[in-house]
Every structure is written in C-alpha cells, then in structure tokens.
Amino acid sequence: MENREIARMFSDIADILEIKEDNVFKIRAYRKAALNLDGLTRDLAELSHKELLEIPGVGADLAAKIEEYLQTGAMALHDKLKEEIPAGVFTLLAVPDLGPKTAKAIYDGLQVTSLEELERAANEHRLIGIRGIQQKTEENILRGIASVKRGRERQPLGHMLPAALDLVAALKSRAPLERIEIAGSIRRRVDCVKDIDIVATSPDPERVMDAFVNLPQVQTITMRGPTRASVAIREGVQVDLRVVEAESFGAALAYLTGSKPHNVRLREMAVKRGMKINEYGIFRDEDNERLGGANEEDVYRLLGLPFVPPELREDRGEIEAALAGALPQLVTLADIRGDLHVHSKWSDGAHSIAALAEAARQRGLRYLAVTDHSQGLAVARGLTAERLREQALEIEAWNREHKDFRVLHGTEMDIQNDGSLDFPDEVLKKLDIVVASIHSGFAHDRERMTARIVAAMRNPWVSIIAHPTGRLIGEREAYQVDMEQVLQVAGETGTALEINCYPLRLDLNDRYARRAKELGVTVAINTDTHASLQFDTLSYGVSVAQRGWLEKSDVLNALELPELLKRLAAKRKRAGNP
DNA sequence: GCCGTTTTCGGCCCGACTGTTTTCAGTCG
C-alpha cells in the first residue's frame, strides 16, 4: 500500500513550500490531496489514470506525480525540495506553536536543523532576538520540545473515549452547564485520536473555564481565553474546551466535530448559496442575518442536506451521497443479534460457557458462538479435537436447557505458517461455525501472508477470518498483506471478514470495512471476548462499521439465528458440502 | 495546484488566542 507513503510525500512538499513561503493555495492543494489519499479505500497502484483524477483534490499535475512515484519509486519535486531545505528543519514543525515561519527564521539565523540543536539553542537563550522571539516564546518552545519528547502522539479510542467521558462528568459536577458534548475525532469515533474536544453552553462561562483548568486531571494549561481553553492531561493528551452561547451550540458542535475537510466542504457550499458558516452559526451574506446554529441539524438543513452522522464526516463521499439522498442507513448496536467470536474457560477465557451466555443475553443478544482456540495455539491452551468433542457435549446440554438463547459451537482455528489449517475438515464439519485467524509468523512477506489467508478462505468450512490484518494499535503494525486480494477472495468464496471490537484491534479498520461493502463481502462484528465484561466493546466495532458505511444487511451477526444458520450453510453448499 | 448551478480564469473556509507588536503576524483547530 503506497497510499500512505505518497500522502506523506505530498504533506512534506506542503511543509517545505510553506517554509519557502510559496503560494498558500498551492500548499493547501498538496495538503488536501494528502488527506484524501490517506482516506482512500483503494490502493493507488490499482487505479487507472482516470480513477486517479476522480480523487478529490487530485488534478492532472498531482496524478502525474502519483504515477511517477508508482513507476519509478521516487518523486522528483519531493527530492528537489528536500535538498533545498535540510530535513531537520521540518522536523522542527513537530514542536507545538512552532510553525513554518518560525522554523525558517530559526534555521536562517542559527542553522539549527534538529530538535536537539533547537533545545540547546533555547537553553542558551540564543533564540531571543530572532524575529518575533522573546523570552516567553523561547520558554514555550522548550515546553513544546519536552512534549514532543514525551511522544505518544495518538491514542486508541478505547482509552480516549472513557477519559473524555470522565472529564465531562468532572466538569458537570463542578460548574453550571446547560449542554455539553464531546466533539472532535472521538465523536466521529476515529479508531485512534490525538486530542479531546469538548463543547458546552453555560449561564456562567467564566466559572466553567475556571473549573476546567482546575480539574484534577489537568497537568498544564496551554491556553485560556474567555470562550476557549486548552490544557494537557496525563500522558500529554491535549483537551480543548469551547463554551458558546446557546444559539451557537449546534454550529460549534459541528465545527468542532469536523472533520476539517468535511467542514471546508460545508463552508464552500454555504458560500455558493450566499451564506456563511462559522462556529457561531449560519448567516445570510447580504445582511448577516442569523439563519440557525442552535442545533447541529440547522447547518445541514440550511444547506439542503439531510443530517450526516458524525461517523461519516470525512469528506469521503458523504456530502455527495447526502445531496443525492443516498446516505446509508447505518447499522446500529441495537441491530446486533449475536457475537460470533467468544472465548471460554476451555481455552484462555475467564468465564464458563454458561456465564458467557448469560452475560450476552443480558445485553440483549440472542446467540453467541463459543470459539475457543485450536490446539496449535498452546499458549492459549488451545483445544485438541478430542477436547472440542467434549466441549460440544457441554454446549448441547446447555442448549437443551435454554430455549431463548442459542450457543453455537465453533473454533478460532489457527492458520499455520505454511497456510495449512489446525484442524482437518472432518473436525470442522461437526462445528456450527469456524473462525480462522493468524497468531504466528507475522513477519512473513506479503505474498506468503496473503496466500495463508486466501488458502484458509478457500476451505469451505471456514466461515469468518478474524482480525484480518493483525494490528494492535500503538503496539504492533498490521502484517504485510494484500488486503485487496483478501477482500476479493472473501467475496468469491462467501467468507465473512471480522471487525474485531477489541479497542486495540478494531480490525478490519473503517476503510477496509467500506471496501468490503463495495465488494459485497459480509462483515461480522465480533468482540473476541475473553471475559464477559468485554461484550461491552461491541459498540466500538459498530462504530468502525458505521465509519465503513455498513448497513444492517452487510453484517453477518445482525441476522436472526435462522437466517444466520442459512448463511453459514450457504458457503458449505456452494463448495459442494452438505 | 484544483476546480466550475455565476467561472477554463480567478477564485480558493473561518475565527480564537498568544506574544510581540503599538496594529498584527503566527499558529492552531
């Protein structure tokens, strides 16, 4: 997947052009294209010239640069610009509040080309005197360097959403609030987020600001004005709070929810219709008359659009779909009928099958599949074929006793290094469902990894591929795999792909989920529960599905039990097995 | 550099806060 690499190159070009004080709109064009490439569901290498031009923000010139890179492995403009400006200069841009102008001035004045040199220069007070820098700015730069060193850029949604909810609760208990919402990428349910945005209304904004910057979670106050404040909480996570008038709440919420490219599109549409959108509302140009803004719906209504759910706001086609009245009816948590990937005490889970079934039923589910690990995964106490037979007896007995909930018998079977499976077909055919996945040999090359997964999908008894890319957010990159091929074969063979709900996995991610839908591949939203409390992570997987535009009909475990069983049987039949 | 329900040329989203200014530039979201 060269998308990310090319996006990064465009972003580098934008940075350098900014330092060189080139045309701001040209810079913006490179940034916009970089963002859009990052959000693409397809590999650039697979797209025709015509398809490249259809990418928003990519015209003849940038399409040529993409093709140049795909064909030669290099981009002449990128290389040339990097020669002009030492690489270290734009590493300075990583420092908060230090932008291109300051980076250039510091480089011109002191030839500083790395963070270490910058830190030394600041400690020796050599920055003072450079255009626009006095003591305060120098101190801020030192603080900024410290925060860069602390690192931890983005954190998983599974950590940040609870932290945000915690802040909201704390704020509510300490200041008078009317409305308060978490906005930003958390509200869009992006799987990995950088900061926390909160928007609120209050009869006493001043007190809210006071309470906010004095919250026990707060470590440093970055900025504090009458309507806006910014702080850092533990682990250096930035939290922004905006307090607005009630008549502006919806506009502010929309603005702070983003995404930025989505907002830019809305504002452009407003301009064309003789209106202006900002965080205070939506206004008529001619007389500055307020047309709306108290509620988020106003913004969309006044542009002639249906409400666009936050999960879709990425400028990945949602505005066009809204204009055409073709927004998807997104799958919801309430649509989920069961969980098809669950571990019990039989392998590495914490709870009995009975306890798991009860916990699932309490959450409104109607079935679950017990899919303990297979024998090859010894560290997880994987089951042999014989233990699997014993387990079947326990499940049969439980089902005989309970008529309002169904436990399916399955396995999470290892796909071995050579692409073979951990159980023979004779074992698999006795199970209700077979989940296959990779737990070892992550370092194999792309061809081999792809071949392993494809081979598993071609087995008629394999129902679902679990956590198809193997990533662990912040801990382990996805293994090298040709996901386009995996998705294609999933479609051909009628194999479902999983969105794993574990907050560090969320695998498939939103983009692959969207591509799955495009290819007609069914997706299963599974918790991979190892302890009954983990059923609560279902909402994270549903969010990924929503960001992937999935509807109820795209989701395997949104089916009622009889339809699910039919669907599972369909692949076996297609392969000529009863 | 991109783009077209006023346009193939002339536009291109909008505002808060800080630090350094004595009216505003830089940065960020």
XYZ file of C-alpha atoms (C1' of nucleotides) in Angstrom:
607
model
C 0.000 0.000 0.000
C 1.813 3.089 -1.247
C -1.043 5.443 -0.344
C 0.403 6.447 2.978
C 3.884 6.954 1.569
C 2.617 9.177 -1.247
C 0.364 11.084 1.145
C 3.367 11.688 3.370
C 5.388 12.974 0.418
C 2.639 15.427 -0.528
C 2.479 16.518 3.078
C 6.278 17.010 3.129
C 6.034 19.052 -0.054
C 3.376 21.222 1.587
C 5.594 21.728 4.648
C 8.598 22.739 2.581
C 6.601 25.014 0.302
C 5.255 26.663 3.430
C 8.741 27.249 4.765
C 9.662 28.670 1.371
C 6.583 30.921 1.588
C 5.173 29.629 -1.666
C 1.578 30.229 -2.787
C -0.718 29.371 0.130
C -3.354 27.840 -2.132
C -0.842 25.570 -3.762
C 0.230 24.462 -0.299
C -3.381 23.867 0.614
C -3.847 21.794 -2.551
C -0.994 19.465 -1.543
C -2.338 19.123 1.991
C -5.850 18.415 0.798
C -4.628 15.788 -1.639
C -2.523 14.175 1.114
C -5.555 13.953 3.385
C -7.715 12.476 0.665
C -5.128 9.869 -0.286
C -4.922 8.815 3.341
C -8.649 8.233 3.380
C -8.814 6.200 0.185
C -10.331 2.717 0.239
C -8.306 1.513 -2.731
C -4.596 1.077 -3.351
C -3.360 3.858 -5.594
C -1.340 1.294 -7.548
C -4.562 -0.329 -8.736
C -6.215 2.816 -10.014
C -6.334 3.892 -13.655
C -5.330 7.401 -14.674
C -8.991 8.323 -14.956
C -9.718 6.974 -11.480
C -6.811 8.971 -10.045
C -8.338 12.151 -11.451
C -11.613 11.293 -9.742
C -9.956 11.540 -6.328
C -10.995 14.890 -4.862
C -8.087 17.316 -4.859
C -6.082 15.345 -7.420
C -5.753 17.004 -10.805
C -3.524 16.411 -13.793
C -0.388 17.549 -12.013
C -0.738 15.515 -8.826
C -1.951 12.460 -10.738
C 1.271 12.626 -12.743
C 3.295 12.817 -9.535
C 1.498 9.795 -8.109
C 2.170 7.848 -11.291
C 5.775 8.996 -11.307
C 6.234 7.588 -7.825
C 4.424 4.322 -8.580
C 6.550 3.764 -11.687
C 9.968 4.969 -10.510
C 9.780 4.784 -6.723
C 10.676 8.464 -6.469
C 9.113 11.882 -6.898
C 11.430 14.488 -8.441
C 9.798 17.543 -6.860
C 9.875 15.932 -3.435
C 13.577 15.066 -3.759
C 14.445 18.510 -5.083
C 12.641 20.334 -2.285
C 14.210 18.135 0.347
C 17.619 19.098 -0.990
C 16.791 22.778 -0.670
C 15.631 22.570 2.914
C 17.549 20.309 5.295
C 15.353 17.513 6.576
C 15.895 18.662 10.150
C 14.212 21.985 9.542
C 10.825 20.492 9.096
C 11.253 18.142 11.995
C 11.094 21.420 13.959
C 7.488 21.750 12.803
C 6.597 18.922 15.177
C 7.014 21.370 18.062
C 3.633 22.849 19.047
C 3.281 26.557 18.293
C 6.370 26.416 16.128
C 5.263 26.780 12.529
C 6.964 27.223 9.181
C 7.752 30.924 9.585
C 9.471 30.459 12.897
C 11.247 27.289 11.737
C 12.631 29.166 8.761
C 13.686 32.134 10.861
C 15.458 29.882 13.351
C 17.193 27.988 10.563
C 18.248 31.158 8.773
C 19.547 32.712 11.965
C 21.239 29.767 13.667
C 21.403 26.912 11.099
C 19.542 24.753 13.582
C 18.448 21.514 11.871
C 17.365 19.175 14.646
C 15.291 19.136 17.819
C 18.434 18.554 19.896
C 20.137 21.614 18.416
C 16.976 23.638 18.899
C 16.802 22.631 22.543
C 20.440 23.574 23.110
C 19.954 26.929 21.397
C 16.875 27.657 23.510
C 18.644 26.679 26.740
C 21.485 29.025 25.846
C 18.952 31.773 25.049
C 20.249 32.103 21.527
C 16.723 32.143 20.085
C 15.978 35.528 21.652
C 16.435 38.229 19.109
C 15.370 36.131 16.167
C 12.427 37.866 14.545
C 9.392 37.634 16.807
C 11.048 35.583 19.553
C 11.432 36.876 23.069
C 11.756 35.109 26.396
C 8.190 33.823 26.545
C 8.342 32.235 23.110
C 11.648 30.619 23.950
C 10.117 29.091 27.074
C 7.150 27.857 25.053
C 9.464 26.249 22.544
C 11.288 24.407 25.334
C 7.976 23.196 26.710
C 6.972 22.133 23.227
C 10.173 20.147 22.767
C 9.508 18.390 26.071
C 6.023 17.408 24.936
C 7.345 16.097 21.621
C 9.886 14.012 23.541
C 7.171 12.585 25.760
C 5.810 11.362 22.467
C 2.582 9.390 22.483
C 1.029 11.104 19.554
C -2.251 9.326 19.108
C -4.010 7.008 21.474
C -6.644 4.366 20.922
C -10.269 5.458 21.043
C -10.766 2.803 23.713
C -8.590 4.858 26.090
C -9.603 8.316 24.991
C -13.378 7.976 24.948
C -13.514 6.904 28.620
C -11.050 9.676 29.513
C -13.273 12.208 27.739
C -16.408 10.946 29.472
C -14.546 11.218 32.754
C -13.679 14.872 32.067
C -17.258 15.699 31.132
C -18.552 14.137 34.343
C -15.965 16.015 36.404
C -16.847 19.303 34.721
C -20.568 18.751 35.217
C -20.042 18.298 38.940
C -18.011 21.493 39.279
C -19.659 24.113 37.080
C -23.129 25.121 35.873
C -23.670 23.620 32.431
C -26.651 23.533 30.114
C -25.434 21.418 27.210
C -22.142 19.609 26.908
C -20.891 17.227 24.233
C -17.683 15.505 23.299
C -16.811 16.607 19.775
C -13.785 16.083 17.547
C -12.457 12.798 16.274
C -13.805 10.995 19.356
C -17.344 11.896 18.331
C -16.567 10.681 14.829
C -15.280 7.501 16.527
C -11.934 7.544 14.761
C -10.020 4.484 15.994
C -7.000 6.434 17.153
C -7.261 10.019 18.345
C -4.868 12.799 19.245
C -6.851 15.117 21.471
C -10.155 15.607 23.223
C -12.581 18.331 22.142
C -15.486 19.392 24.298
C -18.170 21.988 23.567
C -20.597 23.383 26.114
C -23.097 26.113 26.932
C -23.417 27.660 30.344
C -25.082 30.569 32.164
C -21.656 31.309 33.612
C -18.867 30.589 31.069
C -16.235 32.172 33.261
C -16.875 29.646 36.019
C -16.753 26.797 33.534
C -13.352 27.951 32.307
C -12.134 28.201 35.892
C -13.407 24.748 36.741
C -11.944 23.298 33.570
C -8.376 24.492 34.007
C -8.504 23.439 37.657
C -9.747 19.891 37.076
C -7.671 17.319 38.989
C -6.788 15.612 35.687
C -5.140 18.759 34.329
C -1.368 18.915 34.320
C -0.617 22.049 32.337
C -2.676 24.927 30.992
C -1.717 25.695 27.414
C -4.135 28.476 26.686
C -7.019 30.175 28.358
C -9.381 32.775 26.952
C -12.971 33.756 27.734
C -14.554 31.167 25.412
C -11.789 28.733 24.757
C -9.200 26.939 26.844
C -6.672 24.256 26.184
C -4.982 22.005 28.724
C -2.880 18.873 28.843
C -3.922 15.939 30.986
C -1.730 12.993 31.982
C 0.200 11.363 29.151
C 0.309 14.746 27.459
C -3.131 14.454 25.879
C -4.473 17.840 24.856
C -8.020 18.791 25.796
C -9.795 21.760 24.220
C -12.939 23.248 25.689
C -15.139 25.719 23.906
C -18.007 27.474 25.699
C -20.545 29.193 23.460
C -23.958 30.851 23.605
C -26.966 28.539 23.340
C -27.838 29.927 19.900
C -24.409 28.775 18.670
C -24.189 25.340 20.266
C -25.063 23.342 17.160
C -22.746 25.324 14.913
C -19.916 24.993 17.411
C -20.544 21.273 17.802
C -20.491 20.786 14.028
C -17.368 22.884 13.692
C -15.520 21.086 16.485
C -16.628 17.650 15.359
C -15.069 18.079 11.940
C -13.534 16.535 10.114
C -11.784 19.545 8.783
C -12.180 18.519 5.132
C -15.882 17.879 5.770
C -16.283 21.340 7.309
C -14.447 23.004 4.471
C -16.848 21.396 2.014
C -19.853 22.637 4.016
C -18.456 26.141 4.171
C -17.770 26.150 0.455
C -21.339 25.052 -0.180
C -22.576 27.846 2.082
C -20.557 30.457 0.186
C -22.090 29.335 -3.102
C -25.550 29.713 -1.623
C -24.913 33.208 -0.307
C -24.370 32.099 3.278
C -21.544 31.884 5.750
C -20.878 29.143 8.302
C -18.670 29.632 11.321
C -18.688 28.194 14.821
C -21.322 30.743 15.895
C -23.952 29.891 13.384
C -25.023 30.046 9.803
C -25.607 33.530 8.406
C -27.009 35.165 5.262
C -24.309 37.130 3.450
C -26.288 40.210 2.425
C -27.462 41.312 5.859
C -25.575 38.974 8.200
C -28.930 37.669 9.386
C -28.636 34.581 11.606
C -30.394 31.660 9.925
C -29.626 28.999 12.504
C -26.977 27.388 14.665
C -28.574 26.359 17.956
C -28.714 22.770 16.755
C -26.403 20.849 14.516
C -29.293 19.881 12.245
C -29.641 23.582 11.276
C -26.319 23.528 9.480
C -27.286 20.626 7.243
C -30.896 21.701 6.761
C -29.930 25.179 5.591
C -27.581 23.649 3.035
C -30.390 21.428 1.818
C -28.823 18.281 3.239
C -30.113 15.538 5.490
C -28.298 15.169 8.808
C -24.941 13.482 8.259
C -23.932 11.175 11.145
C -20.591 12.168 12.713
C -19.073 8.798 11.798
C -19.390 9.660 8.098
C -17.927 13.161 8.238
C -14.630 12.596 6.494
C -15.281 14.036 3.039
C -15.169 10.523 1.658
C -18.290 10.919 -0.450
C -20.830 11.564 2.304
C -21.696 15.038 1.027
C -22.357 13.754 -2.480
C -24.419 10.912 -1.007
C -26.366 13.363 1.157
C -27.070 15.574 -1.865
C -28.321 12.539 -3.772
C -30.437 11.351 -0.845
C -28.294 8.226 -0.750
C -26.758 8.230 2.707
C -26.536 4.705 4.124
C -28.894 3.555 6.872
C -26.049 2.772 9.234
C -26.072 -0.399 11.265
C -26.595 0.280 14.986
C -25.723 -1.508 18.189
C -29.394 -2.441 18.537
C -29.223 -4.323 15.229
C -26.628 -6.765 16.536
C -28.189 -10.120 17.384
C -25.199 -12.141 18.483
C -21.461 -12.459 18.858
C -19.567 -14.959 16.735
C -16.138 -14.901 18.359
C -16.011 -15.650 22.087
C -13.524 -17.476 24.332
C -14.441 -19.509 27.399
C -12.511 -21.140 30.215
C -11.981 -24.102 27.922
C -9.083 -22.131 26.384
C -7.826 -18.721 27.546
C -11.129 -17.114 28.529
C -12.051 -16.241 32.101
C -15.636 -17.450 32.215
C -17.700 -20.588 31.715
C -19.891 -21.023 28.675
C -22.970 -20.658 30.865
C -21.714 -17.380 32.334
C -20.868 -16.013 28.902
C -24.262 -16.909 27.535
C -25.959 -15.219 30.465
C -23.862 -12.051 30.073
C -24.627 -11.929 26.361
C -28.326 -12.443 26.939
C -28.390 -9.634 29.492
C -27.015 -7.344 26.815
C -29.887 -8.176 24.508
C -28.074 -10.684 22.303
C -29.820 -13.853 21.146
C -26.902 -16.095 20.310
C -23.174 -16.425 20.610
C -20.540 -18.690 19.163
C -18.039 -20.232 21.549
C -14.838 -20.192 19.521
C -12.010 -21.298 21.748
C -8.507 -21.508 20.360
C -7.343 -24.566 18.448
C -4.610 -26.969 19.506
C -1.777 -25.157 17.708
C -2.032 -22.155 19.986
C -0.600 -23.837 23.047
C -0.024 -20.600 24.975
C -3.781 -20.067 24.947
C -4.467 -23.667 25.967
C -5.884 -24.431 22.543
C -8.292 -27.338 22.289
C -7.451 -30.664 20.680
C -10.072 -32.361 18.529
C -10.934 -34.578 21.461
C -11.434 -31.659 23.880
C -13.520 -29.995 21.204
C -15.799 -33.065 21.201
C -16.158 -32.843 24.974
C -16.971 -29.162 24.664
C -19.692 -29.983 22.138
C -21.427 -32.107 24.773
C -21.463 -29.266 27.283
C -22.896 -26.872 24.694
C -25.553 -29.365 23.613
C -26.582 -29.823 27.220
C -26.787 -26.072 27.800
C -28.880 -25.549 24.684
C -31.259 -28.314 25.745
C -31.919 -26.375 28.966
C -32.324 -22.933 27.362
C -34.718 -22.164 24.555
C -34.496 -18.355 24.385
C -30.800 -18.162 23.621
C -28.537 -20.270 21.461
C -24.892 -21.153 21.956
C -23.207 -22.146 18.710
C -20.199 -24.377 18.751
C -17.155 -23.129 16.890
C -13.429 -22.714 16.993
C -10.937 -19.944 16.449
C -8.615 -22.028 14.392
C -5.007 -21.146 13.731
C -3.861 -20.570 10.190
C -0.427 -22.134 10.357
C 2.803 -20.813 8.909
C 2.573 -22.948 5.783
C -1.023 -21.920 5.159
C -2.471 -25.205 6.382
C -5.206 -25.259 8.997
C -5.020 -26.538 12.536
C -7.922 -28.988 12.192
C -8.805 -31.371 9.359
C -12.141 -30.959 7.585
C -13.563 -33.989 9.472
C -13.322 -31.960 12.688
C -14.520 -28.695 11.165
C -17.642 -30.150 9.564
C -19.017 -31.057 13.016
C -18.942 -27.395 14.121
C -21.611 -24.739 13.620
C -19.078 -22.091 12.719
C -15.347 -21.805 12.035
C -13.359 -18.654 12.670
C -9.828 -18.752 11.271
C -7.023 -16.363 12.092
C -3.297 -15.784 12.252
C -1.455 -15.802 15.570
C 2.086 -16.535 14.480
C 4.509 -15.917 11.644
C 3.665 -12.207 11.475
C 6.934 -11.380 9.767
C 6.395 -13.320 6.560
C 6.371 -11.358 3.349
C 3.247 -10.006 1.726
C 2.825 -12.824 -0.770
C 3.118 -15.512 1.856
C 0.795 -13.828 4.358
C -1.783 -13.232 1.647
C -1.502 -16.824 0.479
C -2.062 -18.144 4.019
C -5.280 -16.201 4.431
C -6.513 -16.924 0.925
C -5.927 -20.647 1.440
C -7.968 -20.539 4.639
C -10.839 -18.761 2.883
C -10.853 -21.355 0.117
C -11.604 -24.031 2.711
C -15.386 -24.491 2.515
C -15.698 -24.917 6.288
C -14.102 -21.590 7.204
C -16.871 -19.079 7.919
C -15.009 -15.983 9.121
C -11.462 -14.602 9.059
C -10.843 -12.938 12.424
C -8.776 -9.742 12.879
C -7.660 -9.923 9.258
C -4.662 -7.561 9.412
C -3.320 -8.412 12.875
C -2.683 -4.871 14.004
C -2.581 -3.763 17.631
C -2.990 -0.013 17.778
C 0.111 1.618 19.215
C 1.792 -1.749 19.768
C 2.056 -3.704 16.556
C 1.699 -2.742 12.918
C -0.542 -4.776 10.667
C 1.349 -7.583 8.994
C 2.148 -7.256 5.321
C -0.874 -8.471 3.420
C -2.600 -7.701 0.144
C -5.971 -6.773 1.587
C -7.490 -6.066 -1.804
C -6.851 -9.684 -2.764
C -8.121 -10.929 0.592
C -11.298 -8.909 0.143
C -11.768 -10.146 -3.423
C -11.373 -13.797 -2.404
C -13.682 -13.265 0.569
C -16.290 -12.102 -1.937
C -15.662 -15.034 -4.282
C -15.795 -17.691 -1.579
C -18.569 -16.208 0.560
C -16.277 -15.909 3.575
C -17.081 -13.184 6.095
C -14.380 -10.853 7.413
C -14.369 -9.707 11.016
C -14.388 -6.299 12.569
C -12.780 -7.224 15.861
C -14.141 -4.986 18.625
C -11.168 -5.186 20.957
C -10.228 -1.495 21.212
C -6.582 -2.074 20.320
C -7.543 -4.123 17.276
C -10.575 -2.612 15.542
C -9.528 -4.815 12.670
C -10.820 -4.583 9.893
C -10.478 -0.834 10.109
C -13.080 1.568 8.739
C -11.540 1.802 5.288
C -11.326 -1.925 4.693
C -14.843 -2.289 6.050
C -16.006 0.198 3.439
C -14.165 -1.655 0.709
C -15.738 -4.897 1.931
C -19.157 -3.363 1.446
C -18.218 -2.148 -2.034
C -17.251 -5.711 -2.936
C -20.314 -7.266 -1.345
C -18.291 -9.003 1.371
C -20.209 -9.768 4.566
C -18.705 -8.429 7.787
C -19.011 -9.928 11.270
C -18.713 -7.534 14.232
C -17.221 -9.709 16.986
C -15.934 -8.922 20.455
C -13.317 -11.701 20.742
C -14.439 -11.698 24.369
C -12.123 -13.340 26.910
C -14.159 -12.151 29.925
C -17.862 -11.389 29.962
C -17.398 -7.660 30.568
C -15.805 -7.431 27.135
C -19.179 -7.768 25.450
C -19.393 -4.035 26.107
C -16.769 -3.428 23.409
C -19.394 -4.229 20.760
C -20.100 -0.524 20.429
C -16.526 0.098 19.275
C -16.877 -2.431 16.492
C -20.236 -0.992 15.494
C -18.584 2.434 15.259
C -15.984 1.049 12.870
C -18.783 -0.475 10.803
C -20.598 2.852 10.756
C -17.439 4.632 9.642
C -17.242 1.996 6.915
C -20.785 2.903 5.773
C -22.093 -0.560 6.701
C -25.802 -1.169 6.897
C -27.628 -3.867 8.795
C -27.727 -6.076 5.715
C -23.917 -6.009 5.451
C -23.430 -7.506 8.899
C -23.481 -11.256 9.453
C -24.373 -11.130 13.134
C -27.207 -8.684 12.564
C -29.062 -11.674 11.134
C -31.614 -13.511 13.234
C -30.450 -17.011 14.163
C -32.312 -18.968 11.421
C -31.011 -16.631 8.697
C -27.524 -16.769 10.195
C -27.528 -20.561 10.071
C -28.698 -20.463 6.463
C -25.948 -18.029 5.562
C -23.308 -20.169 7.240
C -24.566 -23.223 5.367
C -24.515 -21.376 2.052
C -20.734 -21.349 1.724
C -20.503 -25.046 2.537
C -23.166 -25.836 -0.039
C -21.504 -23.682 -2.644
C -18.379 -25.802 -2.207
C -20.428 -28.955 -2.660
C -20.656 -29.899 1.006
C -23.931 -30.598 2.781
C -2.444 23.172 -7.668
C -7.563 22.429 -8.018
C -11.990 23.481 -9.793
C -16.804 25.030 -12.152
C -25.666 25.672 -10.681
C -22.333 32.961 -11.943
C -16.360 30.880 -13.843
C -11.451 27.131 -18.261
C -9.823 32.334 -15.084
C -9.977 33.851 -10.785
C -11.299 32.470 -7.091
C -9.978 29.255 -3.070
C -13.353 28.436 4.967
C -13.261 30.950 9.267
C -12.036 32.540 13.843
C -9.507 32.343 18.844
C -5.526 33.067 21.370
C -0.636 34.370 22.231
C 3.269 37.104 22.130
C 5.035 40.588 20.178
C 3.633 44.191 18.354
C 1.847 49.961 19.033
C -1.955 47.319 14.864
C -0.671 42.419 13.790
C 1.695 38.019 12.466
C 1.954 33.336 13.519
C -0.104 29.170 14.773
C -3.680 26.176 15.523
C -8.042 23.860 15.177
